[in-house]
Coordinates of C-alpha atoms in Angstrom, one line a residue:
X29 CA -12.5 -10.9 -66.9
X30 CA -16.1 -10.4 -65.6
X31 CA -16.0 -14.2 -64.2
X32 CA -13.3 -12.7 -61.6
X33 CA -14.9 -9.6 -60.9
X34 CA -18.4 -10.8 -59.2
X35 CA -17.1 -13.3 -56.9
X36 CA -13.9 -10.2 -55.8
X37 CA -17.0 -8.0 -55.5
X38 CA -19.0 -10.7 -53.6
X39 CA -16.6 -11.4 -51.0
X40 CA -15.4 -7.6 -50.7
X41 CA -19.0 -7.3 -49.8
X42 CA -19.3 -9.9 -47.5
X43 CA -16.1 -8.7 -45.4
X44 CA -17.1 -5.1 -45.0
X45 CA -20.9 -6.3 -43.9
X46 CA -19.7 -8.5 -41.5
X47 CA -16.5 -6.0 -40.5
X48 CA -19.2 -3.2 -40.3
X49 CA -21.7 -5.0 -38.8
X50 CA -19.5 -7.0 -36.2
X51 CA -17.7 -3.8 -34.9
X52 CA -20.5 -1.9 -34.7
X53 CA -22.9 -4.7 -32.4
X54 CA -19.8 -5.3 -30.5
X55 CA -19.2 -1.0 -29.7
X56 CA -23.0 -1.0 -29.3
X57 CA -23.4 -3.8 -26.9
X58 CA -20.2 -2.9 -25.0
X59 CA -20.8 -0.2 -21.3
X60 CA -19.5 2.9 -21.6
X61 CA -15.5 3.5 -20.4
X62 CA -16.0 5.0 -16.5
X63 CA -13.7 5.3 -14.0
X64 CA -16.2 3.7 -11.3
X65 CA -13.1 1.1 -10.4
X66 CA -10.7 3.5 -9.5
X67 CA -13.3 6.0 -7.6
X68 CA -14.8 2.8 -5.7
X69 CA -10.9 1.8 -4.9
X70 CA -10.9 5.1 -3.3
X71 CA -13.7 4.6 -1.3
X72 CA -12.4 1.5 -0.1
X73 CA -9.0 2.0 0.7
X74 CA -8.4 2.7 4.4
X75 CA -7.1 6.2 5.4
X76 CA -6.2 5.5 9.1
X77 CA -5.6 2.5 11.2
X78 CA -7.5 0.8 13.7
X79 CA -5.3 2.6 16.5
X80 CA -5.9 6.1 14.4
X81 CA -2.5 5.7 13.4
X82 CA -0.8 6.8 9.9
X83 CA -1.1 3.5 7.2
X84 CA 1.9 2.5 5.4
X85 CA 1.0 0.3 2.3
X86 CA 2.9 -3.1 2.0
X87 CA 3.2 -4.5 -1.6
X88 CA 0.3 -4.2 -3.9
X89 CA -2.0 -3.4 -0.8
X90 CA -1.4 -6.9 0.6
X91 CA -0.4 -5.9 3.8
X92 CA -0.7 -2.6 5.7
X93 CA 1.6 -1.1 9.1
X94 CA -0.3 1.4 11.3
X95 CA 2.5 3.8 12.9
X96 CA 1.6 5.7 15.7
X97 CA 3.8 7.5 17.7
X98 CA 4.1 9.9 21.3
X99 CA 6.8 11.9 22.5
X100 CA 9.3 8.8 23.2
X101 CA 8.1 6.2 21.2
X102 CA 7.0 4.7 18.1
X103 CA 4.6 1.6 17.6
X104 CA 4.4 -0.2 14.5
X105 CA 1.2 -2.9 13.9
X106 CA 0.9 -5.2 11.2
X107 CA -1.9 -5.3 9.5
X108 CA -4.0 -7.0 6.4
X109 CA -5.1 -5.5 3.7
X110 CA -8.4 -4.0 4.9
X111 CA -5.7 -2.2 7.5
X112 CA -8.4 -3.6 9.8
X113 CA -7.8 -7.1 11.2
X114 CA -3.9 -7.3 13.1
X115 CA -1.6 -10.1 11.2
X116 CA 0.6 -11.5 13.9
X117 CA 4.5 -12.6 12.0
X118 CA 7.3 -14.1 12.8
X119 CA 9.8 -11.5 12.8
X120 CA 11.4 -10.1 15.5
X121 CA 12.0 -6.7 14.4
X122 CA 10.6 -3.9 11.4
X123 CA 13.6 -1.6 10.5
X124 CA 12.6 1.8 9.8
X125 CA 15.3 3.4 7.2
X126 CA 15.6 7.2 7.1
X127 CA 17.8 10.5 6.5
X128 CA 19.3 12.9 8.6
X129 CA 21.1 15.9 8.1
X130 CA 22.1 13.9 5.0
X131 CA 23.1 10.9 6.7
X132 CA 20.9 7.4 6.6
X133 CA 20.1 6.2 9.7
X134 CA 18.1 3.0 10.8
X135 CA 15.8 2.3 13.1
X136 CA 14.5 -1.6 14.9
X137 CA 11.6 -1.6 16.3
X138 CA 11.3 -4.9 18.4
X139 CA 8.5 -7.1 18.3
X140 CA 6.2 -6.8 21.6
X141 CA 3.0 -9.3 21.1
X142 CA -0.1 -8.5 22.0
X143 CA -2.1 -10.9 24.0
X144 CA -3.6 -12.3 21.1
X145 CA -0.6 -12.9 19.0
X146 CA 0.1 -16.5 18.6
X147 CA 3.7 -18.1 20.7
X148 CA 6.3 -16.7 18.5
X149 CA 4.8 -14.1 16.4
X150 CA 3.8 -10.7 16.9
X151 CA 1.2 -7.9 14.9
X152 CA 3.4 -5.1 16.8
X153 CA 6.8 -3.7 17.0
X154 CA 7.9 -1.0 19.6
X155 CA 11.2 1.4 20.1
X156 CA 11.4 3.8 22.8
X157 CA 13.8 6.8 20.7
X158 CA 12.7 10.2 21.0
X159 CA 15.0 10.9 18.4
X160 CA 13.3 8.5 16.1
X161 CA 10.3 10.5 16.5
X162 CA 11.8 13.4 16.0
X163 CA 13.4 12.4 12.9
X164 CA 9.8 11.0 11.5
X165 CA 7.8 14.0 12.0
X166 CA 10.7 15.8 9.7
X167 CA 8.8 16.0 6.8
X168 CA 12.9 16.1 4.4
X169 CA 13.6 12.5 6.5
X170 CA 11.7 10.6 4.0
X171 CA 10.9 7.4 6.2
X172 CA 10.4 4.0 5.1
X173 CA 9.6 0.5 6.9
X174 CA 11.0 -2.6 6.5
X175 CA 9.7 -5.9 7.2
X176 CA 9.5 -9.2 6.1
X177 CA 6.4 -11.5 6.0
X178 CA 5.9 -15.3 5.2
X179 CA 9.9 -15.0 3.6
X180 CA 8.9 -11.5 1.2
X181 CA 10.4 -8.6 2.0
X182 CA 8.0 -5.5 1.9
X183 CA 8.9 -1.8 2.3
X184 CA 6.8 1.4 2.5
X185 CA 6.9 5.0 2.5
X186 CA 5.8 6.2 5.8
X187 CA 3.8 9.8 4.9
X188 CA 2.7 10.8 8.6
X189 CA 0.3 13.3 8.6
X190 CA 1.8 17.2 10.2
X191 CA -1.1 18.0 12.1
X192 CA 0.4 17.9 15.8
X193 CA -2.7 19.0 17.5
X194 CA -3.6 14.9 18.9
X195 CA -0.3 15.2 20.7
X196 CA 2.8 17.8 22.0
X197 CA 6.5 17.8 21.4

């Protein structure tokens, strides 16, 4: 009986030493848990477009659409995903989706390319409907944009900002 006890001992020995000891060099080596990652993302992450329009975030922050609008019109510029640099597509239109007095209504804002933009594609997409802004700066609309890109489809929530004293209505 003792023959089977030393070498059950031995070896019980041996796996909490080196069950101890790895767990604890492993905790002890590892950085402490922060949340640097997310509070850097913040930092990084664009809060207005180059325009000083409202950002809509396309995908997984792949692409970005600054929407700006005036009295009669809204503008709609595509945009990578620093929100800085303009991404001229081949699209001819971004629908905007929204509701109104219950009832969906859409919005196609037509491509118009800058000078820049490449034969065929375009970074910006205009309408001229005063009752398309007046629908997005109804904060119960709920606005999204629609657009796709290289063959995805992407859609956003657009979240403008209330604070009407850049402009009058």
């Amino acid at each position: 009986m003792r023959n089977y006890l030393l070498p059950l001992a031995l070896c019980g020995s041996l796996l909490l030493t080196l069950g101890c000891g790895g767990d604890a060099a492993t905790t002890a080596s590892a950085p402490p848990a922060t949340d640097d990652t997310a509070v850097a993302d913040a930092h990084d992450h664009p809060t207005e477009g180059p325009h000083h329009g409202t950002l809509v975030e396309l995908g997984s922050d792949e692409y970005h659409v600054e929407v700006i609008h005036d009295a009669t019109s809204v503008t709609a510029y595509i945009l990578d995903h620093s929100a800085k640099k303009a991404v001229p597509i081949a699209a001819k239109e971004v629908t905007i989706n929204l509701v109104h007095n219950g009832t969906p209504e859409q919005f196609k804002l037509i491509a118009s390319p800058e000078a820049t933009d490449p034969s065929g594609q375009s970074s910006r997409f205009v309408l001229a409907d005063a009752e398309l802004v007046e629908h997005l700066d109804d904060e119960a609309s709920s606005p999204k944009l629609s657009v796709t890109i290289e063959g995805t489809p992407f859609t956003g929530k657009i979240e403008l900002s209330h604070d009407h004293s850049g402009h009058a209505h």
